Amino acid sequence: VLTIPHDMIIVELNSQGRYLPYFLSHLSHVLNEVYEDAQLYPYLFEAIDKTYFTQNLSQQAAGLLEYHLKAQVDEFKYLQYVSSIVHAENTTTITNTILRDIEEDLCLSLFTRDTRNLKYLEKLLISLVGHPQIEVRDYAIVLLNSLYDGIDWQMRGPYKTRISNCGKEFVLEVLLTEETNEQNLYVLLNCFSFDKESNSSAITYHKPKITHITDPEKHTKYLYLVLDFGLFPRCGFFDWKIVRLDKNGKFASIYLGGEEKLKSESQLDLSKTDTRQYSTRPLQGRIVVQPSFVKEMQIHEIFVDLEDSEFDAEGKLTKVGNFQKVRENLSSYKSCLLYTSDAADDLLCVDLGGRRI
């Protein structure tokens, strides 16, 4: 009989893909023990030591599950946090102790998508945005931003952002120094489903195509990572992150330093140092995908009262416009010049894009 713990299945369904490698490893390991000739392994381990990593991640699956399920943020704990913040001796106590505990609860809750925990944490963090100390406000904003992202990637550093349009090529290209172990490199993608009918998001794991290139001037060797996803199927945020599967079975962030030197997360003492103070940043980014016709979209500031209005001989307004008239005249705005409020004040004319002429 094949037995999979109920909590493990629930966490896998709620984790939006973050628990998937551990769940698949555990499932493969159990099946391999039942069926000796099965030789099942997660698809992620195709180019590395399949047996070692499958067994390693399988052993971690239960511990990881227990660890993430321990976060319980209810009314009582919420009030405890509030009391601790109110009676804190100084700002350092709040940022180094209380907010660190809140950060841990947030990370655990985001992993399991515990809506009750997230509701209390959101309420708590919003109140801290109004704290008199800037250090506390900044920390709270970072955590609140991660809560709304639904993932903790930006806690250690911001995304490198670029803008694209729906229907354009979706190709990720990253250049790394060759010292990185290429076999254990993966790209994590966090976005809405490519199916336009679905409103659910998920994290997926991908093995990039890697090419070795050399810079003859600097005598430096690089790894050129490429992932071709085709075309952007829909608008929204497409977040990506480069990670390395280390020998302990952890998907660790890769950090870029000021001189483009790579550091793995295991080389940073995260337990003793706030990594937001590091000059290094995780190798990750966000692509903001807009509608394909976004450049044709124009913003108008219209005086509704003046739309189809009438004045008497003395210049007094006798007939006031309405929103229905604005709606009827929408098509004409593309071919005419408009007055905006600031332009009307100083009698300057502006075009549809808001540029004064």
Coordinates of C-alpha atoms in Angstrom, one line a residue:
V1 CA 0.0 0.0 0.0
L2 CA 1.4 3.4 -1.0
T3 CA 0.8 6.0 1.7
I4 CA 1.3 9.7 1.3
P5 CA 0.6 12.0 4.3
H6 CA -2.5 14.1 3.9
D7 CA -0.7 17.3 5.1
M8 CA 2.0 16.7 2.5
I9 CA -0.6 16.7 -0.3
I10 CA -2.4 19.8 1.0
V11 CA 0.9 21.7 1.3
E12 CA 1.9 20.7 -2.2
L13 CA -1.4 21.9 -3.6
N14 CA -1.3 25.2 -1.7
S15 CA 2.4 25.9 -2.1
Q16 CA 2.0 26.9 -5.8
G17 CA 4.9 24.7 -6.9
R18 CA 7.5 25.6 -4.2
Y19 CA 7.1 22.2 -2.5
L20 CA 6.9 20.3 -5.8
P21 CA 10.6 19.0 -6.0
Y22 CA 10.3 17.6 -2.5
F23 CA 6.9 16.1 -3.0
L24 CA 8.0 14.4 -6.3
S25 CA 11.2 13.2 -4.7
H26 CA 9.3 11.6 -1.8
L27 CA 6.8 10.0 -4.1
S28 CA 9.6 8.7 -6.4
H29 CA 11.5 7.3 -3.4
V30 CA 8.5 5.5 -2.0
L31 CA 7.6 4.0 -5.4
N32 CA 11.2 3.0 -6.0
E33 CA 11.2 1.1 -2.6
V34 CA 8.0 -0.7 -3.5
Y35 CA 8.9 -1.4 -7.1
E36 CA 12.7 -2.2 -7.3
D37 CA 12.8 -1.8 -11.1
A38 CA 10.8 1.4 -11.2
Q39 CA 13.8 3.8 -11.2
L40 CA 11.6 6.9 -10.9
Y41 CA 13.1 10.4 -10.5
P42 CA 11.9 14.0 -10.7
Y43 CA 12.3 15.5 -14.1
L44 CA 14.5 18.2 -12.6
F45 CA 17.3 15.7 -11.8
E46 CA 17.8 14.5 -15.4
A47 CA 21.4 15.9 -15.7
I48 CA 22.6 15.3 -12.2
D49 CA 23.0 12.5 -9.7
K50 CA 19.3 11.3 -9.7
T51 CA 19.5 8.8 -6.9
Y52 CA 21.4 11.0 -4.5
F53 CA 19.2 14.1 -4.9
T54 CA 15.9 12.1 -5.0
Q55 CA 16.8 10.4 -1.7
N56 CA 18.1 13.7 -0.2
L57 CA 15.0 15.7 -1.0
S58 CA 12.7 12.9 0.0
Q59 CA 14.3 12.9 3.5
Q60 CA 13.8 16.6 3.7
A61 CA 10.2 16.5 2.6
A62 CA 8.8 15.5 6.0
G63 CA 11.0 17.9 8.0
L64 CA 10.2 20.7 5.6
L65 CA 6.5 20.0 5.9
E66 CA 6.7 20.0 9.8
Y67 CA 8.7 23.2 9.8
H68 CA 6.3 25.2 7.6
L69 CA 3.2 24.0 9.3
K70 CA 4.4 25.3 12.7
A71 CA 3.5 28.9 11.8
Q72 CA 0.2 29.7 13.6
V73 CA -0.7 33.4 13.6
D74 CA -4.1 33.8 15.3
E75 CA -5.7 36.6 17.2
F76 CA -3.7 35.7 20.3
K77 CA -0.3 35.8 18.6
Y78 CA -1.3 39.0 16.7
L79 CA -2.0 40.7 20.0
Q80 CA 1.3 39.4 21.4
Y81 CA 3.1 41.0 18.5
V82 CA 1.3 44.3 19.0
S83 CA 2.1 44.3 22.8
S84 CA 5.8 43.5 22.1
I85 CA 6.1 46.4 19.6
V86 CA 4.3 48.8 21.9
H87 CA 6.5 48.0 24.9
A88 CA 9.8 47.5 23.0
E89 CA 12.7 49.3 24.6
N90 CA 14.1 50.7 21.4
T91 CA 14.0 50.5 17.6
T92 CA 16.7 47.8 17.4
T93 CA 14.6 45.4 19.5
I94 CA 11.8 45.8 17.0
T95 CA 13.9 45.4 13.8
N96 CA 16.3 42.7 15.1
T97 CA 13.9 40.6 17.1
I98 CA 10.2 41.2 16.6
L99 CA 10.2 41.9 12.9
R100 CA 12.6 39.0 12.3
D101 CA 10.0 36.7 14.0
I102 CA 7.3 38.3 11.9
E103 CA 9.4 37.7 8.8
E104 CA 9.8 34.0 9.6
D105 CA 6.0 33.6 10.2
L106 CA 5.4 35.4 6.9
C107 CA 7.8 33.2 4.9
L108 CA 6.2 30.0 6.4
S109 CA 2.7 31.3 5.7
L110 CA 3.5 32.2 2.1
F111 CA 4.9 28.7 1.6
T112 CA 1.7 27.1 2.7
R113 CA -0.6 29.9 1.5
D114 CA -2.3 30.0 5.0
T115 CA -4.9 32.7 4.4
R116 CA -5.7 33.1 8.1
N117 CA -2.1 33.7 9.0
L118 CA -1.6 36.1 6.1
K119 CA -4.7 38.1 7.1
Y120 CA -3.3 38.8 10.6
L121 CA 0.2 39.5 9.3
E122 CA -1.2 42.0 6.7
K123 CA -3.1 43.8 9.4
L124 CA 0.0 43.9 11.6
L125 CA 2.4 45.1 8.8
I126 CA 0.0 47.8 7.6
S127 CA -0.1 49.3 11.1
L128 CA 3.7 49.3 11.2
V129 CA 3.9 51.3 8.0
G130 CA 2.8 54.2 10.2
H131 CA 5.5 53.6 12.8
P132 CA 7.5 56.8 13.8
Q133 CA 10.9 55.1 13.2
I134 CA 11.9 54.9 9.5
E135 CA 13.8 51.6 10.0
V136 CA 10.7 49.9 11.2
R137 CA 8.6 51.4 8.4
D138 CA 11.1 50.3 5.7
Y139 CA 11.3 46.8 7.1
A140 CA 7.5 46.6 7.3
I141 CA 7.2 47.8 3.6
V142 CA 9.6 45.1 2.4
L143 CA 7.6 42.4 4.2
L144 CA 4.3 43.8 3.1
N145 CA 5.5 43.9 -0.5
S146 CA 6.4 40.2 -0.2
L147 CA 3.0 39.4 1.2
Y148 CA 1.3 41.0 -1.8
D149 CA 3.7 39.4 -4.2
G150 CA 2.8 36.0 -2.7
I151 CA 6.4 35.0 -2.5
D152 CA 9.5 36.0 -0.4
W153 CA 12.0 36.6 -3.2
Q154 CA 12.2 40.4 -2.7
M155 CA 13.1 40.2 0.9
R156 CA 16.8 39.8 0.1
G157 CA 16.8 42.4 -2.7
P158 CA 14.7 44.0 -5.4
Y159 CA 13.9 42.7 -8.8
K160 CA 15.7 43.8 -11.9
T161 CA 12.8 45.0 -13.9
R162 CA 12.1 45.4 -17.6
I163 CA 8.9 46.0 -19.6
S164 CA 7.5 44.0 -22.5
N165 CA 4.3 43.5 -24.4
C166 CA 1.8 40.7 -24.8
G167 CA 2.7 38.7 -27.9
K168 CA 6.4 39.5 -27.9
E169 CA 9.1 36.9 -27.5
F170 CA 9.6 35.6 -24.0
V171 CA 13.2 34.7 -23.8
L172 CA 15.4 34.9 -20.6
E173 CA 19.1 35.4 -21.1
V174 CA 21.5 35.5 -18.2
L175 CA 25.3 35.7 -18.1
L176 CA 27.2 34.1 -15.3
T177 CA 30.9 33.5 -14.5
E178 CA 32.0 30.0 -15.4
E179 CA 32.9 29.1 -11.8
T180 CA 29.3 28.3 -11.1
N181 CA 28.4 24.6 -11.2
E182 CA 26.3 24.5 -14.4
Q183 CA 24.7 21.1 -13.8
N184 CA 22.9 22.3 -10.7
L185 CA 21.5 25.6 -12.1
Y186 CA 17.8 26.1 -12.5
V187 CA 15.4 29.0 -13.4
L188 CA 12.3 29.5 -11.3
L189 CA 9.4 31.2 -12.9
N190 CA 6.6 32.7 -10.9
C191 CA 3.6 34.0 -13.0
F192 CA 0.0 33.3 -13.9
S193 CA -0.8 30.3 -15.9
F194 CA -0.1 30.5 -19.6
D195 CA -3.8 29.5 -20.0
K196 CA -5.7 32.8 -20.3
E197 CA -8.8 31.2 -18.8
S198 CA -7.0 30.5 -15.5
N199 CA -6.4 33.1 -12.8
S200 CA -4.1 30.9 -10.7
S201 CA -0.4 31.5 -10.4
A202 CA 2.4 29.0 -9.8
I203 CA 6.2 28.6 -9.5
T204 CA 7.7 26.3 -12.1
Y205 CA 11.3 24.9 -12.3
H206 CA 13.2 25.0 -15.6
K207 CA 16.6 23.7 -16.8
P208 CA 18.1 26.4 -19.0
K209 CA 20.2 25.8 -22.1
I210 CA 23.8 26.7 -21.2
T211 CA 26.6 27.8 -23.6
H212 CA 30.2 28.5 -22.7
I213 CA 31.6 31.7 -24.0
T214 CA 34.8 33.6 -23.5
D215 CA 35.6 37.4 -23.4
P216 CA 38.9 37.6 -25.2
E217 CA 39.7 41.1 -23.8
K218 CA 39.1 40.3 -20.2
H219 CA 40.2 36.6 -20.5
T220 CA 37.1 35.6 -18.6
K221 CA 34.9 32.6 -19.2
Y222 CA 31.1 32.8 -18.8
L223 CA 28.0 30.7 -18.8
Y224 CA 25.3 32.0 -21.1
L225 CA 21.9 30.8 -19.8
V226 CA 18.9 30.9 -22.2
L227 CA 15.3 29.9 -21.7
D228 CA 12.8 30.3 -24.6
F229 CA 9.2 30.3 -23.4
G230 CA 7.8 31.3 -26.8
L231 CA 5.6 34.4 -26.7
F232 CA 4.1 36.3 -23.7
P233 CA 0.6 34.8 -23.6
R234 CA -1.0 37.4 -21.3
C235 CA -0.4 40.6 -19.4
G236 CA 0.9 40.7 -15.8
F237 CA 4.1 40.1 -13.8
F238 CA 6.5 37.4 -14.9
D239 CA 9.1 36.9 -12.1
W240 CA 12.2 34.8 -12.5
K241 CA 15.0 33.7 -10.3
I242 CA 18.3 31.8 -10.8
V243 CA 19.0 29.2 -8.1
R244 CA 21.5 26.4 -7.5
L245 CA 20.6 23.0 -6.0
D246 CA 23.3 22.5 -3.4
K247 CA 24.5 19.1 -2.0
N248 CA 22.2 19.5 1.0
G249 CA 19.1 19.5 -1.3
K250 CA 18.4 23.2 -0.9
F251 CA 17.5 25.5 -3.8
A252 CA 19.8 28.4 -2.9
S253 CA 19.7 31.9 -4.4
I254 CA 22.7 33.0 -6.4
Y255 CA 24.0 36.5 -5.5
L256 CA 25.7 39.0 -7.7
G257 CA 28.3 41.3 -6.2
G258 CA 29.4 44.8 -7.2
E259 CA 32.1 43.3 -9.5
E260 CA 29.7 40.6 -10.9
K261 CA 31.3 38.0 -8.8
L262 CA 28.8 35.2 -7.9
K263 CA 28.1 34.1 -4.3
S264 CA 25.9 31.3 -3.3
E265 CA 23.5 31.8 -0.5
S266 CA 25.4 29.2 1.6
Q267 CA 28.4 31.6 1.6
L268 CA 26.3 34.3 3.4
D269 CA 25.7 34.0 7.1
L270 CA 22.0 34.7 6.9
S271 CA 21.5 33.9 10.6
K272 CA 23.7 36.7 11.9
T273 CA 23.6 39.4 9.3
D274 CA 20.8 41.2 7.6
T275 CA 21.4 40.6 3.9
R276 CA 19.7 43.8 3.0
Q277 CA 23.0 45.5 4.1
Y278 CA 25.1 43.4 1.6
S279 CA 26.2 45.0 -1.7
T280 CA 25.2 41.6 -3.2
R281 CA 21.8 41.0 -4.6
P282 CA 20.0 37.8 -5.6
L283 CA 20.0 37.2 -9.3
Q284 CA 16.3 37.7 -10.1
G285 CA 14.0 39.9 -12.1
R286 CA 10.5 40.9 -13.0
I287 CA 9.1 41.4 -16.5
V288 CA 6.1 43.7 -16.6
V289 CA 4.0 42.6 -19.6
Q290 CA 1.6 45.2 -20.9
P291 CA -1.1 45.0 -23.5
S292 CA 0.2 44.9 -27.1
F293 CA -1.7 48.0 -27.9
V294 CA -0.5 50.0 -24.9
K295 CA 1.3 52.6 -27.1
E296 CA -2.0 53.4 -28.8
M297 CA -3.6 54.1 -25.4
Q298 CA -3.9 57.8 -24.6
I299 CA -4.7 59.4 -21.3
H300 CA -7.2 62.3 -21.4
E301 CA -8.1 64.9 -18.8
I302 CA -11.5 66.2 -19.8
F303 CA -13.8 68.9 -18.3
V304 CA -17.0 67.0 -18.2
D305 CA -19.0 70.2 -17.5
L306 CA -17.7 71.7 -20.7
E307 CA -18.5 68.7 -22.9
D308 CA -21.2 69.9 -25.3
S309 CA -21.7 72.9 -23.1
E310 CA -23.3 76.2 -24.0
F311 CA -22.6 79.8 -22.9
D312 CA -24.7 83.0 -23.1
A313 CA -23.6 86.3 -24.6
E314 CA -22.0 87.3 -21.3
G315 CA -19.9 84.1 -21.2
K316 CA -21.9 82.4 -18.5
L317 CA -22.4 78.7 -18.6
T318 CA -26.0 77.9 -19.5
K319 CA -25.7 74.2 -20.4
V320 CA -23.6 71.7 -18.5
G321 CA -22.1 68.6 -20.1
N322 CA -22.4 65.1 -18.7
F323 CA -20.6 61.7 -18.8
Q324 CA -22.9 60.4 -21.5
K325 CA -21.7 63.1 -23.9
V326 CA -18.1 62.2 -23.0
R327 CA -18.8 58.6 -23.9
E328 CA -20.4 59.5 -27.2
N329 CA -17.4 61.6 -28.2
L330 CA -14.7 59.1 -27.2
S331 CA -13.8 58.3 -30.8
S332 CA -13.2 61.9 -31.7
Y333 CA -10.5 62.4 -29.1
K334 CA -7.9 60.7 -31.2
S335 CA -8.1 63.3 -33.9
C336 CA -8.4 66.5 -31.9
L337 CA -6.5 68.6 -29.4
L338 CA -7.7 68.9 -25.8
Y339 CA -7.3 71.3 -23.0
T340 CA -6.3 69.9 -19.6
S341 CA -6.8 71.6 -16.3
D342 CA -3.3 73.0 -16.0
A343 CA -3.2 74.0 -19.7
A344 CA -6.6 75.7 -19.4
D345 CA -5.2 77.7 -16.5
D346 CA -2.4 79.2 -18.5
L347 CA -4.2 78.9 -21.9
L348 CA -1.7 76.4 -23.4
C349 CA -2.9 73.7 -25.7
V350 CA -1.9 70.1 -25.2
D351 CA -2.1 67.1 -27.5
L352 CA -3.7 63.8 -26.7
G353 CA -0.5 62.4 -25.0
G354 CA -0.4 65.3 -22.6
R355 CA 2.5 67.1 -24.2
R356 CA 2.2 70.9 -24.4
I357 CA 2.5 72.5 -27.8

